[in-house]
CSV table of C-alpha atoms in Angstrom, one decimal:
chain,number,residue,atom,x,y,z
A,98,MET,CA,49.5,-28.1,102.9
A,99,ASN,CA,53.3,-29.1,103.7
A,100,GLU,CA,52.9,-29.6,107.0
A,101,VAL,CA,50.0,-32.3,106.3
A,102,ASN,CA,52.3,-33.6,104.1
A,103,THR,CA,54.9,-34.5,106.3
A,104,LYS,CA,52.4,-35.8,109.1
A,105,ARG,CA,51.5,-38.3,106.8
A,106,ARG,CA,54.9,-39.6,105.5
A,107,LYS,CA,56.1,-39.5,109.2
A,108,PHE,CA,52.8,-41.3,110.1
A,109,ILE,CA,53.6,-43.8,106.6
A,110,LEU,CA,57.1,-44.4,107.8
A,111,THR,CA,56.3,-45.6,111.4
A,112,ILE,CA,53.7,-47.3,110.3
A,113,SER,CA,56.0,-49.4,108.1
A,114,ILE,CA,59.1,-49.5,110.3
A,115,LEU,CA,56.7,-50.6,113.7
A,116,VAL,CA,55.0,-53.7,110.8
A,117,ILE,CA,58.6,-54.7,109.9
A,118,LEU,CA,59.3,-54.9,114.0
A,119,THR,CA,56.4,-56.7,114.4
A,120,ILE,CA,57.1,-59.6,111.7
A,121,LEU,CA,60.6,-60.2,112.6
A,122,THR,CA,59.8,-60.4,116.1
A,123,PHE,CA,57.6,-62.6,115.0
A,124,MET,CA,59.8,-64.6,113.1
A,125,ILE,CA,62.7,-64.6,115.9
A,126,SER,CA,59.8,-66.0,118.0
A,127,LEU,CA,58.9,-68.8,115.8
A,128,ASN,CA,62.3,-70.3,116.5
A,129,LEU,CA,62.6,-69.9,120.1
A,130,GLY,CA,61.1,-71.8,122.8
A,131,VAL,CA,62.0,-74.6,124.8
A,132,VAL,CA,62.0,-77.1,121.3
A,133,ARG,CA,64.2,-74.5,119.1
A,134,ILE,CA,63.7,-74.8,115.6
A,135,ALA,CA,65.8,-73.6,112.5
A,136,PRO,CA,64.1,-70.8,110.4
A,137,ASN,CA,64.8,-73.1,107.1
A,138,ASP,CA,62.7,-75.4,109.0
A,139,VAL,CA,60.1,-73.0,110.1
A,140,PHE,CA,60.0,-71.8,106.7
A,141,LYS,CA,59.1,-75.7,105.4
A,142,THR,CA,56.8,-76.4,108.1
A,143,LEU,CA,54.6,-72.7,107.0
A,144,ILE,CA,54.3,-73.9,103.6
A,145,GLY,CA,53.2,-77.2,105.2
A,146,GLN,CA,56.3,-79.6,104.3
A,147,GLY,CA,57.6,-79.5,107.6
A,148,THR,CA,58.4,-82.5,110.2
A,149,SER,CA,55.1,-84.2,112.4
A,150,ARG,CA,57.1,-82.7,116.1
A,151,ASP,CA,58.0,-79.1,114.1
A,152,ARG,CA,54.2,-79.1,113.3
A,153,LEU,CA,52.5,-80.0,116.6
A,154,VAL,CA,55.1,-77.4,118.1
A,155,LEU,CA,54.6,-74.2,115.8
A,156,VAL,CA,51.1,-74.8,114.5
A,157,ASP,CA,49.4,-76.3,117.6
A,158,PHE,CA,51.6,-74.2,120.0
A,159,ARG,CA,53.3,-71.8,118.8
A,160,LEU,CA,51.0,-69.8,116.6
A,161,PRO,CA,48.0,-70.0,118.9
A,162,ARG,CA,49.7,-68.4,121.3
A,163,MET,CA,51.4,-65.3,119.2
A,164,ILE,CA,48.4,-64.7,117.2
A,165,LEU,CA,46.3,-64.4,120.7
A,166,SER,CA,49.7,-62.0,121.8
A,167,ILE,CA,49.5,-59.4,118.9
A,168,LEU,CA,45.1,-59.4,119.1
A,169,ILE,CA,45.6,-59.1,123.2
A,170,GLY,CA,47.9,-55.9,123.1
A,171,ALA,CA,46.5,-54.2,120.4
A,172,ALA,CA,43.0,-54.2,122.1
A,173,LEU,CA,44.8,-53.3,125.3
A,174,ALA,CA,46.8,-50.9,124.0
A,175,VAL,CA,43.7,-49.2,121.6
A,176,SER,CA,41.5,-49.5,125.0
A,177,GLY,CA,43.9,-47.0,127.0
A,178,ALA,CA,44.2,-44.6,124.5
A,179,ILE,CA,40.8,-44.1,124.6
A,180,LEU,CA,40.4,-44.1,128.3
A,181,GLN,CA,42.8,-41.2,128.2
A,182,GLY,CA,41.0,-39.3,125.4
A,183,VAL,CA,37.4,-39.5,127.0
A,184,SER,CA,38.7,-39.0,130.5
A,185,LYS,CA,41.7,-36.4,129.3
A,186,ASN,CA,43.4,-38.8,132.1
A,187,ASP,CA,47.6,-39.8,130.8
A,188,LEU,CA,47.6,-41.7,133.5
A,189,ALA,CA,44.6,-43.8,132.9
A,190,ASP,CA,44.5,-47.3,131.2
A,191,PRO,CA,42.2,-50.8,131.9
A,192,GLY,CA,44.3,-51.8,134.4
A,193,ILE,CA,44.7,-49.3,137.0
A,194,LEU,CA,41.3,-48.6,136.9
A,195,GLY,CA,39.8,-51.5,137.6
A,196,ILE,CA,38.4,-52.2,134.5
A,197,ASN,CA,40.3,-55.4,134.0
A,198,ALA,CA,39.7,-56.7,137.6
A,199,GLY,CA,36.8,-56.3,137.3
A,200,ALA,CA,36.2,-58.9,134.1
A,201,GLY,CA,38.8,-61.1,136.5
A,202,PHE,CA,36.6,-61.1,138.8
A,203,THR,CA,33.2,-62.6,136.5
A,204,VAL,CA,35.5,-64.8,135.0
A,205,ILE,CA,36.9,-66.4,138.5
A,206,LEU,CA,33.4,-66.3,139.3
A,207,PHE,CA,32.3,-68.7,135.9
A,208,ILE,CA,35.2,-70.5,137.2
A,209,TYR,CA,34.3,-71.6,140.1
A,210,PHE,CA,30.6,-71.9,140.1
A,211,PHE,CA,30.0,-73.3,136.5
A,212,GLN,CA,33.5,-74.7,135.2
A,213,GLY,CA,35.2,-75.9,138.6
A,214,SER,CA,38.5,-76.4,137.2
A,215,MET,CA,40.8,-73.7,135.2
A,216,ASN,CA,41.7,-77.1,133.4
A,217,ASP,CA,38.2,-77.4,132.3
A,218,VAL,CA,37.5,-74.0,130.6
A,219,SER,CA,38.4,-75.3,127.1
A,220,SER,CA,36.2,-77.8,126.9
A,221,THR,CA,32.6,-77.9,126.0
A,222,TYR,CA,30.8,-74.5,126.3
A,223,GLY,CA,33.7,-72.7,128.4
A,224,VAL,CA,35.6,-71.4,126.0
A,225,PHE,CA,32.4,-69.7,124.1
A,226,LEU,CA,30.9,-68.0,127.5
A,227,LEU,CA,34.1,-67.2,129.1
A,228,PRO,CA,35.0,-63.7,126.7
A,229,LEU,CA,30.7,-62.9,127.3
A,230,PHE,CA,31.5,-63.2,131.2
A,231,ALA,CA,35.0,-61.1,130.9
A,232,LEU,CA,32.8,-58.3,129.6
A,233,VAL,CA,29.5,-58.3,131.7
A,234,GLY,CA,32.7,-57.6,134.1
A,235,ALA,CA,34.2,-55.0,132.8
A,236,ILE,CA,30.9,-53.5,131.9
A,237,ILE,CA,30.3,-53.6,136.1
A,238,ALA,CA,33.6,-52.2,136.2
A,239,ALA,CA,33.2,-49.0,134.2
A,240,VAL,CA,29.4,-48.7,135.5
A,241,LEU,CA,30.9,-48.3,139.3
A,242,ILE,CA,33.7,-46.6,137.7
A,243,TYR,CA,31.7,-44.0,136.3
A,244,SER,CA,28.6,-43.1,138.2
A,245,ILE,CA,31.3,-42.7,141.3
A,246,ALA,CA,33.8,-40.3,139.8
A,247,TRP,CA,30.9,-38.4,138.5
A,248,LYS,CA,30.6,-34.9,139.7
A,249,LYS,CA,29.7,-32.7,137.7
A,250,GLY,CA,31.7,-33.4,135.0
A,251,ILE,CA,34.5,-36.2,135.5
A,252,ASP,CA,37.6,-35.4,137.2
A,253,PRO,CA,40.7,-37.0,136.1
A,254,ILE,CA,42.2,-37.0,139.7
A,255,ARG,CA,38.9,-38.5,140.9
A,256,LEU,CA,38.5,-40.7,138.6
A,257,ILE,CA,42.2,-42.2,138.8
A,258,LEU,CA,41.3,-42.3,142.6
A,259,VAL,CA,38.2,-44.1,142.6
A,260,GLY,CA,39.8,-46.8,139.7
A,261,ILE,CA,42.1,-47.7,142.2
A,262,GLY,CA,39.8,-48.0,145.0
A,263,VAL,CA,37.5,-50.2,142.1
A,264,ASN,CA,40.0,-52.3,141.7
A,265,SER,CA,41.4,-53.3,144.9
A,266,GLY,CA,37.7,-53.8,146.0
A,267,PHE,CA,37.4,-56.4,142.7
A,268,GLY,CA,40.9,-57.9,143.8
A,269,ALA,CA,39.9,-58.5,147.2
A,270,ALA,CA,37.0,-60.5,145.9
A,271,ILE,CA,38.9,-62.6,143.5
A,272,VAL,CA,40.9,-63.3,146.7
A,273,ILE,CA,38.1,-65.3,148.4
A,274,PHE,CA,37.1,-67.0,145.6
A,275,GLN,CA,40.9,-68.2,144.7
A,276,LEU,CA,41.1,-69.5,148.1
A,277,LYS,CA,37.9,-71.7,148.3
A,278,MET,CA,39.4,-73.1,145.3
A,279,ASN,CA,41.8,-75.8,145.6
A,280,PRO,CA,45.2,-76.1,145.5
A,281,GLN,CA,46.1,-76.5,141.6
A,282,ASP,CA,43.3,-73.7,140.7
A,283,PHE,CA,44.7,-71.7,142.9
A,284,MET,CA,48.2,-71.1,141.7
A,285,GLN,CA,46.5,-71.5,138.0
A,286,ALA,CA,44.5,-68.8,138.5
A,287,ALA,CA,47.1,-66.5,140.4
A,288,VAL,CA,49.4,-66.8,137.2
A,289,TRP,CA,46.2,-66.3,135.1
A,290,LEU,CA,45.5,-62.7,136.8
A,291,SER,CA,49.1,-61.4,136.8
A,292,GLY,CA,49.0,-61.7,133.3
A,293,ASP,CA,49.1,-65.0,131.2
A,294,ILE,CA,47.9,-65.9,127.7
A,295,TRP,CA,46.3,-69.2,128.8
A,296,GLY,CA,44.2,-70.2,125.9
A,297,ALA,CA,46.5,-70.9,123.5
A,298,ASN,CA,45.0,-73.1,120.8
A,299,TRP,CA,43.2,-72.3,117.8
A,300,ARG,CA,40.0,-72.6,119.4
A,301,PHE,CA,39.9,-70.1,121.7
A,302,VAL,CA,41.9,-67.8,119.1
A,303,LEU,CA,38.8,-68.2,116.3
A,304,ILE,CA,36.7,-67.2,118.9
A,305,ILE,CA,38.4,-64.0,120.7
A,306,ALA,CA,39.7,-63.4,117.0
A,307,PRO,CA,36.8,-61.9,115.6
A,308,LEU,CA,35.4,-60.4,118.8
A,309,ILE,CA,38.3,-58.1,118.8
A,310,LEU,CA,38.6,-57.6,115.1
A,311,LEU,CA,34.6,-56.4,115.1
A,312,VAL,CA,35.6,-53.2,117.8
A,313,LEU,CA,38.8,-52.5,116.8
A,314,PRO,CA,38.2,-51.1,113.6
A,315,TYR,CA,35.2,-49.5,114.6
A,316,ALA,CA,37.3,-48.4,117.3
A,317,ILE,CA,40.0,-46.6,115.5
A,318,TYR,CA,37.1,-45.1,112.6
A,319,LYS,CA,35.7,-43.3,115.9
A,320,SER,CA,39.4,-41.7,117.0
A,321,HIS,CA,38.2,-38.4,115.4
A,322,ILE,CA,35.4,-37.6,118.1
A,323,LEU,CA,38.2,-37.7,120.8
A,324,ASN,CA,39.9,-35.0,119.4
A,325,VAL,CA,36.8,-33.3,119.3
A,326,LEU,CA,36.8,-34.4,123.2
A,327,ASN,CA,39.7,-33.0,124.1
A,328,LEU,CA,38.6,-29.7,123.1
A,329,GLY,CA,36.0,-29.8,125.9
A,330,ASP,CA,32.6,-30.6,126.7
A,331,GLN,CA,31.3,-27.2,125.5
A,332,VAL,CA,33.2,-26.6,122.1
A,333,ALA,CA,32.3,-30.1,121.6
A,334,THR,CA,28.3,-29.8,121.7
A,335,GLY,CA,29.0,-26.7,119.3
A,336,LEU,CA,30.8,-28.2,117.0
A,337,GLY,CA,27.1,-30.6,116.8
A,338,ILE,CA,28.7,-33.9,118.7
A,339,ARG,CA,26.0,-35.2,121.4
A,340,VAL,CA,29.1,-35.1,124.1
A,341,GLU,CA,27.5,-37.6,126.8
A,342,LYS,CA,26.4,-40.1,123.6
A,343,GLU,CA,30.0,-40.4,122.3
A,344,ARG,CA,31.2,-40.4,125.2
A,345,ARG,CA,29.8,-43.4,126.5
A,346,ILE,CA,30.1,-45.1,122.9
A,347,LEU,CA,33.7,-44.7,123.1
A,348,LEU,CA,34.0,-46.5,126.7
A,349,MET,CA,32.1,-49.2,125.5
A,350,ALA,CA,34.7,-49.7,122.9
A,351,ALA,CA,37.5,-49.3,125.1
A,352,VAL,CA,35.8,-52.0,128.2
A,353,ALA,CA,35.3,-54.4,125.5
A,354,LEU,CA,38.6,-54.5,124.0
A,355,ALA,CA,39.7,-54.5,127.5
A,356,GLY,CA,37.4,-57.2,128.6
A,357,PHE,CA,38.1,-59.8,125.8
A,358,SER,CA,41.9,-59.5,126.1
A,359,VAL,CA,41.2,-60.0,130.4
A,360,ALA,CA,39.3,-63.1,128.7
A,361,ALA,CA,42.0,-64.4,127.4
A,362,GLY,CA,45.1,-62.8,129.0
A,363,GLY,CA,44.1,-62.4,132.3
A,364,GLY,CA,45.1,-59.3,134.5
A,365,ILE,CA,48.3,-57.8,132.0
A,366,ALA,CA,48.3,-54.0,133.8
A,367,PHE,CA,50.1,-51.2,132.4
A,368,LEU,CA,50.2,-51.7,128.6
A,369,GLY,CA,47.6,-49.6,127.9
A,370,LEU,CA,49.2,-46.8,129.8
A,371,VAL,CA,52.8,-47.2,128.3
A,372,ALA,CA,51.7,-47.6,124.8
A,373,PRO,CA,49.4,-44.9,123.5
A,374,HIS,CA,52.1,-42.4,125.5
A,375,ILE,CA,55.3,-43.7,123.4
A,376,ALA,CA,52.7,-43.4,120.2
A,377,ARG,CA,52.1,-39.9,121.1
A,378,LYS,CA,55.4,-38.9,121.2
A,379,PHE,CA,56.0,-41.0,118.1
A,380,ILE,CA,53.6,-39.1,115.5
A,381,GLY,CA,51.4,-36.6,118.1
A,382,PRO,CA,47.8,-36.3,119.4
A,383,LYS,CA,45.7,-36.4,116.3
A,384,HIS,CA,44.1,-40.4,117.2
A,385,GLN,CA,43.5,-41.0,113.6
A,386,LEU,CA,47.0,-41.1,113.1
A,387,MET,CA,47.6,-41.8,117.3
A,388,LEU,CA,45.1,-45.0,117.4
A,389,PRO,CA,46.5,-47.2,114.4
A,390,VAL,CA,50.7,-46.5,116.0
A,391,THR,CA,49.1,-47.9,119.1
A,392,ALA,CA,47.6,-50.5,118.1
A,393,ILE,CA,50.4,-52.1,116.3
A,394,LEU,CA,53.4,-50.7,119.2
A,395,GLY,CA,50.8,-52.4,121.5
A,396,ALA,CA,51.1,-55.7,118.8
A,397,LEU,CA,54.5,-55.7,118.9
A,398,LEU,CA,55.7,-55.0,123.0
A,399,LEU,CA,53.3,-58.1,123.6
A,400,LEU,CA,54.7,-60.1,121.3
A,401,ALA,CA,58.5,-58.8,122.5
A,402,ALA,CA,57.0,-59.5,126.5
A,403,ASP,CA,55.9,-62.7,125.8
A,404,ALA,CA,58.8,-63.7,123.5
A,405,ILE,CA,60.9,-63.0,126.8
A,406,GLY,CA,59.0,-65.0,129.5
A,407,LYS,CA,59.2,-67.7,127.7
A,408,ASN,CA,62.9,-68.2,126.9
A,409,LEU,CA,64.6,-65.8,129.7
A,410,LEU,CA,64.8,-68.6,132.5
A,411,ALA,CA,63.1,-71.2,130.0
A,412,PRO,CA,61.8,-74.5,130.7
A,413,THR,CA,60.5,-72.2,132.7
A,414,GLU,CA,57.4,-69.7,131.5
A,415,ILE,CA,57.7,-65.9,133.4
A,416,PRO,CA,54.3,-65.3,132.4
A,417,VAL,CA,53.7,-62.0,130.2
A,418,GLY,CA,52.3,-59.8,132.7
A,419,ILE,CA,55.0,-59.7,134.9
A,420,VAL,CA,57.2,-59.3,132.0
A,421,THR,CA,55.0,-56.4,131.1
A,422,ALA,CA,55.0,-54.8,134.5
A,423,ILE,CA,58.5,-55.1,135.0
A,424,CYS,CA,59.4,-53.1,131.6
A,425,SER,CA,56.6,-50.5,132.4
A,426,ALA,CA,56.6,-49.3,135.7
A,427,PRO,CA,59.5,-47.6,135.4
A,428,TYR,CA,58.1,-45.5,132.5
A,429,PHE,CA,54.7,-45.2,134.8
A,430,ILE,CA,56.9,-43.8,137.8
A,431,TYR,CA,58.2,-41.5,135.1
A,432,LEU,CA,54.6,-40.2,134.3
A,433,LEU,CA,53.7,-39.7,137.7
A,434,MET,CA,56.7,-38.2,138.6
A,435,LYS,CA,55.7,-35.8,135.8
A,436,ALA,CA,52.1,-35.5,136.4
A,437,LYS,CA,51.0,-31.9,136.9
């Protein structure tokens, strides 16, 4: 009983600290940028008493981007945690496995055949169809990976190798269609595919936010299933769990979160790998506690990466995916060296 209370207190303390850090990062990020706005002016603008210039910068440009950063960070982190739990592979991540590449491929197809230009996506029906195309691409990639990797079960090493192969295949296909684009769209697509929050407007937020906020709580609700699956298929079946059905449901949740994130933020890699590992070190492997911590940690990390990318070499912006990769790559190498 004392151990349960200790874990609960540790969970509440960890969540509280992460939430406070996220709020502080959010407020600091509001002040930073090419146009610096003093904290008191930020507060006045948020309560409707700021100047028209401050309202334009904060409400129309910065807030949508920061809200998308929080949503995408939480979604990718939880997606990675689910993939690691289902595959029993600590190196599983929607970027490494090729799910992000599959979503990116169908988004490029959509832009090339239906929109004609990267600049037209936020107009007309493009903003509504983009998440759907990203989801379809993520599902196609996941089905390919799962079917090829399946051989009397899922072997963790085989899964990673197949995922890397599928990732490379989709990456090559993306380059083919990129080369058919005009130079401006080619550059925009290249930046977006490296991880860039491109649809930073309220219209895009209103499309993406409900989709992520619908799947994210459901994924956390199903977290207890991940604990049972980690005991092994035979034990899980003996406990009354329909193993394959539950595994497919969890995979669909992870794929949907990754697909929606790619639609809004491009190919942000490593976040889904690193955030679950850090959360596991903070709170332990129990998924009911680990997934909420992972979600907030992912939101904090991507929000901070976006703030760094916007301000490190201002006025030039570094895509958030590149900042995330630079910060996460050493940890990924450490995990590879540590893996058996």
